[in-house]
Coordinates of C-alpha atoms and ligand atoms in Angstrom, one line a residue:
M210 CA -58.4 10.8 -30.5
I211 CA -56.0 8.3 -32.1
K212 CA -59.0 6.3 -33.2
T213 CA -60.4 9.1 -35.4
L214 CA -57.0 9.9 -36.7
L215 CA -56.5 6.3 -37.8
E216 CA -59.7 6.4 -39.8
Q217 CA -58.3 9.0 -42.1
T218 CA -57.2 8.0 -45.6
S219 CA -54.7 10.8 -46.0
F220 CA -52.3 12.2 -43.4
S221 CA -50.7 15.6 -42.9
Y222 CA -47.3 16.3 -41.5
D223 CA -48.9 17.0 -38.1
D224 CA -50.8 13.7 -38.2
I225 CA -47.7 11.8 -38.9
V226 CA -45.8 13.5 -36.0
T227 CA -48.7 12.6 -33.7
L228 CA -48.7 8.9 -34.8
L229 CA -44.9 8.6 -34.5
S230 CA -45.1 10.2 -31.0
I231 CA -47.5 7.6 -29.6
D232 CA -46.1 6.5 -26.3
N233 CA -48.8 4.3 -24.7
Q234 CA -49.4 0.6 -25.4
E235 CA -53.1 1.0 -26.1
D236 CA -52.7 3.5 -28.9
L237 CA -49.6 1.6 -30.2
D238 CA -51.8 -1.5 -30.5
L239 CA -54.4 0.5 -32.4
L240 CA -51.8 1.8 -34.8
M241 CA -50.4 -1.6 -35.5
K242 CA -53.8 -3.2 -35.9
K243 CA -54.8 -0.5 -38.4
A244 CA -51.6 -0.7 -40.4
L245 CA -52.0 -4.5 -40.6
S246 CA -55.5 -4.2 -41.8
I247 CA -54.5 -1.7 -44.5
K248 CA -51.7 -4.1 -45.6
K249 CA -54.2 -6.9 -45.9
Q250 CA -56.7 -4.7 -47.7
Y251 CA -54.2 -3.6 -50.3
L252 CA -51.8 -6.6 -50.5
G253 CA -53.6 -9.6 -49.1
S254 CA -52.2 -11.9 -46.4
K255 CA -49.0 -13.0 -48.1
V256 CA -45.4 -12.2 -47.3
H257 CA -42.8 -12.4 -50.1
Y258 CA -39.2 -13.4 -49.8
R259 CA -36.1 -11.8 -51.2
G260 CA -33.1 -14.1 -50.9
L261 CA -30.3 -11.8 -49.8
I262 CA -26.8 -12.4 -51.3
E263 CA -24.2 -10.1 -49.7
F264 CA -21.5 -10.8 -52.3
S265 CA -18.8 -8.3 -51.3
N266 CA -17.9 -6.1 -48.4
V267 CA -15.3 -4.0 -50.4
C268 CA -16.5 -0.4 -50.2
E269 CA -15.4 2.9 -51.4
K270 CA -17.6 4.9 -49.1
D271 CA -16.7 6.0 -45.7
C272 CA -20.1 6.5 -43.9
Y273 CA -19.5 7.2 -40.2
Y274 CA -22.1 4.6 -39.0
C275 CA -21.2 1.6 -41.1
G276 CA -19.3 -1.5 -40.1
I277 CA -17.8 -2.0 -43.6
R278 CA -16.8 1.6 -44.3
K279 CA -13.6 2.0 -46.3
S280 CA -11.4 3.2 -43.5
K281 CA -12.3 0.4 -41.1
E282 CA -9.1 -1.7 -41.0
D283 CA -10.1 -4.7 -39.0
V284 CA -12.6 -5.9 -41.7
E285 CA -11.5 -8.9 -43.7
R286 CA -12.5 -7.9 -47.2
F287 CA -14.0 -10.4 -49.6
M288 CA -15.6 -10.6 -53.0
M289 CA -17.4 -13.8 -54.0
D290 CA -16.6 -15.4 -57.3
E291 CA -19.4 -15.3 -59.8
D292 CA -20.2 -18.9 -59.6
M293 CA -20.8 -18.7 -55.8
V294 CA -23.3 -15.9 -56.4
L295 CA -24.9 -17.8 -59.2
E296 CA -25.2 -21.0 -57.1
S297 CA -27.0 -19.1 -54.3
A298 CA -29.4 -17.4 -56.8
I299 CA -30.2 -20.8 -58.3
W300 CA -30.8 -22.3 -54.9
A301 CA -33.3 -19.5 -54.1
Y302 CA -35.0 -20.0 -57.5
K303 CA -35.4 -23.7 -56.8
Q304 CA -36.8 -23.0 -53.4
G305 CA -39.5 -20.8 -55.0
Y306 CA -38.3 -17.6 -53.5
G307 CA -39.4 -15.6 -56.6
S308 CA -36.9 -12.9 -55.9
I309 CA -33.3 -12.2 -54.8
T310 CA -31.5 -9.1 -53.7
L311 CA -27.8 -8.5 -54.6
Q312 CA -26.1 -6.3 -52.1
S313 CA -22.5 -5.2 -51.6
G314 CA -20.3 -2.4 -50.6
E315 CA -20.3 0.5 -53.1
R316 CA -17.8 0.5 -56.0
Q317 CA -17.9 2.4 -59.3
D318 CA -14.9 0.9 -61.1
S319 CA -15.4 -0.9 -64.4
Y320 CA -14.3 -4.3 -63.1
F321 CA -17.2 -4.2 -60.6
I322 CA -19.7 -2.8 -63.1
D323 CA -18.9 -5.6 -65.6
Y324 CA -18.9 -8.2 -62.8
V325 CA -22.5 -7.3 -61.8
E326 CA -23.6 -7.2 -65.4
R327 CA -22.2 -10.6 -66.1
V328 CA -23.7 -12.1 -62.9
L329 CA -27.1 -10.7 -63.8
N330 CA -27.0 -12.2 -67.2
K331 CA -25.9 -15.5 -65.8
I332 CA -28.6 -15.6 -63.2
Q333 CA -31.4 -14.7 -65.6
D334 CA -30.3 -17.3 -68.1
A335 CA -30.1 -20.0 -65.4
C336 CA -33.5 -19.1 -64.0
N337 CA -35.5 -18.7 -67.1
H338 CA -35.8 -14.9 -66.5
E339 CA -38.4 -15.8 -63.8
L340 CA -36.5 -14.4 -60.9
G341 CA -37.1 -10.8 -59.6
I342 CA -33.8 -9.2 -58.9
T343 CA -33.2 -6.2 -56.7
L344 CA -29.9 -4.4 -56.6
C345 CA -28.6 -2.7 -53.6
L346 CA -25.3 -1.4 -54.9
G347 CA -25.4 2.3 -54.1
E348 CA -24.8 5.4 -56.2
Q349 CA -23.9 4.8 -59.9
T350 CA -24.2 6.8 -63.1
P351 CA -27.4 6.6 -65.1
D352 CA -25.5 4.6 -67.8
V353 CA -24.6 1.9 -65.3
Y354 CA -28.1 1.8 -63.9
Q355 CA -29.3 1.3 -67.4
R356 CA -26.8 -1.5 -68.2
W357 CA -27.8 -3.4 -65.1
F358 CA -31.5 -2.9 -65.9
D359 CA -30.9 -4.2 -69.4
A360 CA -29.1 -7.2 -67.9
G361 CA -32.2 -8.2 -65.9
A362 CA -32.4 -6.2 -62.7
T363 CA -35.9 -4.7 -62.2
R364 CA -35.7 -3.2 -58.8
Y365 CA -33.2 -1.0 -57.0
L366 CA -33.0 -0.1 -53.4
L367 CA -31.0 3.0 -52.5
R368 CA -31.6 4.2 -49.0
I369 CA -31.5 7.9 -48.6
E370 CA -30.5 7.4 -44.9
T371 CA -31.8 10.9 -44.0
T372 CA -33.0 13.8 -46.1
E373 CA -32.1 16.3 -43.4
D374 CA -29.0 18.2 -44.7
E375 CA -27.4 18.8 -41.3
L376 CA -27.8 15.2 -40.2
Y377 CA -26.6 13.8 -43.5
R378 CA -23.4 15.9 -43.1
Q379 CA -23.0 14.5 -39.5
L380 CA -23.2 11.0 -40.8
H381 CA -20.9 11.3 -43.9
P382 CA -17.5 12.7 -44.6
Q383 CA -17.5 16.1 -46.5
D384 CA -15.2 14.9 -49.3
G385 CA -17.4 15.3 -52.3
H386 CA -18.3 11.6 -52.4
H387 CA -21.1 11.6 -49.9
E388 CA -23.7 14.1 -51.2
L389 CA -27.4 14.0 -50.4
S390 CA -28.2 15.8 -53.6
I391 CA -26.4 13.0 -55.6
R392 CA -28.4 10.3 -53.8
Q393 CA -31.6 12.1 -54.6
A394 CA -30.5 12.4 -58.3
C395 CA -29.8 8.7 -58.3
L396 CA -33.3 7.9 -57.1
K397 CA -34.7 10.1 -59.9
S398 CA -32.6 8.4 -62.6
L399 CA -33.5 4.9 -61.4
R400 CA -37.2 5.9 -61.7
A401 CA -36.7 7.4 -65.2
I402 CA -35.0 4.1 -66.4
G403 CA -38.1 2.1 -65.2
Y404 CA -36.9 0.3 -62.1
Q405 CA -39.2 -0.3 -59.2
V406 CA -37.5 2.1 -56.9
G407 CA -36.9 1.6 -53.2
T408 CA -35.4 3.8 -50.5
G409 CA -35.4 4.1 -46.8
V410 CA -33.8 5.6 -43.7
M411 CA -32.1 4.5 -40.5
I412 CA -34.3 5.1 -37.5
G413 CA -33.2 6.4 -34.2
L414 CA -29.9 7.9 -35.3
P415 CA -28.2 10.2 -32.8
G416 CA -29.5 13.7 -33.4
Q417 CA -32.6 12.5 -35.4
S418 CA -36.0 13.8 -34.2
I419 CA -39.6 12.5 -34.6
E420 CA -40.2 15.6 -36.8
S421 CA -37.3 14.6 -39.0
L422 CA -38.7 11.1 -39.4
A423 CA -42.2 12.5 -40.2
K424 CA -40.5 14.5 -43.1
E425 CA -38.9 11.2 -44.4
V426 CA -42.3 9.6 -44.7
L427 CA -43.5 12.6 -46.7
F428 CA -40.3 12.4 -48.8
F429 CA -41.2 8.7 -49.7
K430 CA -44.6 10.0 -50.7
D431 CA -43.2 12.9 -52.6
Y432 CA -40.8 10.7 -54.6
D433 CA -43.7 8.3 -55.2
I434 CA -41.4 5.4 -54.2
D435 CA -42.4 1.7 -54.7
M436 CA -40.5 0.0 -51.9
I437 CA -39.1 0.7 -48.5
G438 CA -36.3 -0.9 -46.7
M439 CA -35.5 0.8 -43.3
G440 CA -34.6 -0.3 -39.8
P441 CA -33.3 0.9 -36.5
Y442 CA -29.8 2.4 -36.4
L443 CA -27.5 -0.1 -34.6
V444 CA -24.2 0.6 -33.0
S445 CA -21.1 -0.6 -34.9
A446 CA -18.1 -0.5 -32.6
G447 CA -15.0 1.2 -34.1
T448 CA -16.9 3.6 -36.4
P449 CA -16.6 7.4 -35.9
L450 CA -20.3 7.8 -35.0
V451 CA -19.9 5.4 -32.1
D452 CA -16.5 6.7 -31.1
Q453 CA -18.0 10.1 -30.4
M454 CA -21.0 9.0 -28.4
D455 CA -21.7 7.9 -24.9
V456 CA -22.4 4.3 -25.9
A457 CA -23.5 3.1 -22.5
S458 CA -26.4 5.5 -22.4
F459 CA -27.2 5.5 -26.1
D460 CA -27.2 1.8 -26.3
S461 CA -28.8 1.0 -23.0
L462 CA -31.7 -1.5 -23.1
K463 CA -34.1 1.4 -22.9
G464 CA -32.4 3.2 -25.7
K465 CA -32.5 0.2 -27.9
M466 CA -36.2 -0.5 -27.2
I467 CA -37.1 3.1 -28.0
R468 CA -35.3 2.7 -31.4
F469 CA -37.0 -0.6 -32.0
E470 CA -40.5 0.7 -31.2
L471 CA -39.8 3.7 -33.4
G472 CA -38.8 1.3 -36.2
L473 CA -42.2 -0.5 -35.9
K474 CA -44.1 2.8 -35.8
M475 CA -42.3 3.9 -39.0
I476 CA -43.4 0.7 -40.8
A477 CA -47.0 1.2 -39.6
V478 CA -47.1 4.9 -40.5
C479 CA -45.6 4.2 -43.9
R480 CA -48.2 1.6 -44.5
L481 CA -51.0 4.0 -43.5
V482 CA -49.6 6.8 -45.7
L483 CA -48.3 4.9 -48.7
K484 CA -50.7 1.9 -48.7
D485 CA -49.7 -0.3 -51.6
V486 CA -45.8 -0.1 -51.5
N487 CA -43.6 -3.0 -50.5
I488 CA -42.2 -2.7 -47.0
A489 CA -39.5 -5.0 -45.6
A490 CA -39.3 -6.2 -42.1
T491 CA -35.5 -6.0 -42.0
T492 CA -32.9 -8.0 -40.1
A493 CA -31.9 -4.9 -38.1
L494 CA -35.3 -5.2 -36.2
Q495 CA -34.3 -8.7 -35.1
A496 CA -30.9 -7.5 -34.0
I497 CA -32.7 -5.7 -31.2
H498 CA -35.6 -8.0 -30.4
A499 CA -35.8 -11.8 -31.0
L500 CA -39.3 -11.4 -32.5
G501 CA -38.4 -8.2 -34.4
R502 CA -39.3 -9.4 -37.8
E503 CA -42.6 -10.9 -36.8
K504 CA -43.5 -7.6 -35.1
G505 CA -42.5 -5.9 -38.3
I506 CA -45.0 -8.0 -40.3
D507 CA -47.6 -7.3 -37.7
A508 CA -46.9 -3.6 -38.1
G509 CA -47.7 -3.9 -41.8
A510 CA -44.5 -5.0 -43.6
N511 CA -44.9 -7.5 -46.4
I512 CA -41.4 -8.4 -47.4
L513 CA -38.8 -10.6 -45.6
M514 CA -35.2 -11.0 -46.7
P515 CA -33.8 -14.4 -45.8
I516 CA -30.1 -14.3 -45.9
I517 CA -28.7 -16.8 -48.5
T518 CA -25.1 -15.4 -48.5
H519 CA -22.8 -18.4 -48.4
E520 CA -21.8 -19.5 -44.9
N521 CA -18.1 -18.8 -45.5
H522 CA -18.8 -15.1 -45.9
R523 CA -21.7 -14.3 -43.6
A524 CA -19.6 -13.2 -40.6
Q525 CA -17.6 -10.8 -42.9
Y526 CA -20.6 -8.8 -43.9
L527 CA -21.4 -6.9 -40.7
L528 CA -22.9 -3.5 -41.1
Y529 CA -23.6 -3.3 -37.4
D530 CA -22.8 -5.4 -34.3
Q531 CA -24.9 -8.3 -33.1
K532 CA -26.2 -9.1 -36.5
P533 CA -28.4 -12.2 -36.2
C534 CA -28.3 -15.2 -38.5
V535 CA -24.6 -15.1 -39.1
D536 CA -24.1 -18.7 -38.0
D537 CA -27.1 -20.1 -40.0
T538 CA -27.2 -21.7 -43.4
A539 CA -29.6 -20.6 -46.1
E540 CA -31.8 -23.6 -45.4
Q541 CA -31.9 -22.7 -41.7
C542 CA -32.9 -19.1 -42.5
K543 CA -35.7 -20.5 -44.7
Q544 CA -37.1 -22.8 -42.0
C545 CA -36.8 -20.1 -39.4
L546 CA -38.6 -17.4 -41.4
N547 CA -41.3 -19.9 -42.5
R548 CA -42.0 -20.5 -38.8
R549 CA -42.0 -16.7 -38.1
V550 CA -44.5 -16.1 -40.9
E551 CA -46.8 -18.9 -39.7
S552 CA -46.7 -17.5 -36.2
V553 CA -48.3 -14.2 -37.4
E554 CA -50.9 -16.1 -39.4
Q555 CA -49.8 -15.1 -42.8
E556 CA -48.4 -17.1 -45.7
V557 CA -45.3 -17.0 -47.9
G558 CA -45.9 -16.2 -51.5
Y559 CA -43.7 -19.0 -52.9
F560 CA -43.0 -19.0 -56.7
E561 CA -44.2 -15.4 -57.0
K562 CA -42.1 -12.4 -57.7
G563 CA -44.1 -10.2 -55.4
D564 CA -43.5 -7.0 -57.4
S565 CA -44.5 -3.7 -55.8
R566 CA -48.2 -3.3 -56.3
H567 CA -47.6 0.4 -56.2
Y568 CA -45.3 0.2 -59.2
H569 CA -47.9 -1.6 -61.3
N570 CA -50.6 0.8 -60.2
R571 CA -48.5 3.8 -61.2
M572 CA -47.6 2.2 -64.6
K573 CA -51.2 1.7 -65.6
Ligands
5AD1079 N1 -27.1 0.3 -38.3 C1 -28.2 0.1 -39.1 N2 -28.2 0.1 -40.4 C2 -27.0 0.3 -41.0 N3 -26.7 0.4 -42.3 C3 -25.4 0.6 -42.4 N4 -24.9 0.7 -41.2 C4 -25.8 0.5 -40.3 C5 -25.9 0.5 -38.9 N5 -24.8 0.8 -38.1 C6 -27.7 0.3 -43.4 C7 -27.7 1.6 -44.2 C8 -27.4 1.0 -45.6 C9 -27.8 -0.4 -45.5 C10 -27.2 -1.3 -46.6 O1 -27.5 -0.8 -44.2 O2 -29.0 2.1 -44.2 O3 -28.1 1.7 -46.6

């Protein structure tokens, strides 16, 4: 039955629920194999790198799941100076990464906005405007998105986290600063400006059903998004979400493996449904399974994000516990990911931006 389903080119809500509910190895292998073949058919057998610079963990938001939320007091806050960000970006450029991602906690003050604008200009100048730059800096006004776009960012990743109202409210404070509708409006304004727009969800959140995840896939389709960054939800000790759960049972080995497998199924299903979008095999996968990112590529992902955050700050940017790669240097991350890509018989698209094919197709 799965075999015939996998031959389809379009998928209904019920089909997606069926695929996400697969619970035997044989069908799971078929799903992964099909997703990988669709990835190769639409995007070839390359994987592209986005050097990830996590330049600050100062955050105004207070999301209940996150390890750098505003109210978490035991976090040593940092903000890199502009030259440190620039240095990492130039390093990535020289390595032939083709693209970088600038990520930080969320801030809307003018100092921050100006800082990002200056850093973007400096990076583009230093790298001959040849580097693809993705921003992952949360909710901003359309004006700010426009300024950063004009300064050289071409992609923006803003995870919706969940589109289910009730669940969104369980994950965020009700203080007027954490509204699902604002996030949706942000995605629309990013698109109107001309960014390649990415979004994503956390997978396996407490209270999240398979049906809810199926709706997220349809949300990605409905918003015609270009890129997806998503991964399993991971426990972050000392956050409200963890304080109110029975961690031992939620985070048992079995619990973790279910979330991991669901993460891979989401990648595969998104590939089947959305076809030509960029999908990242995120670090969160590797936090659960040593071969997490390889498995993500084998499930149809085509983007990897080697961390190039300066060694001095890696251990301070912890969204969740057990984050891998915190003791590595940028060079070590490169070598390590190169080996991982080789092991799944694909190749790294060095010196290429690796833009979202979907974006170019929709712009035609
Ligand atoms: N587990 C997994 N992902 C998390 N994020 C934040 N906290 C966690 C966590 N505990 C993700 C969110 C956010 C992205 C930057 O990191 O999806 O959008």
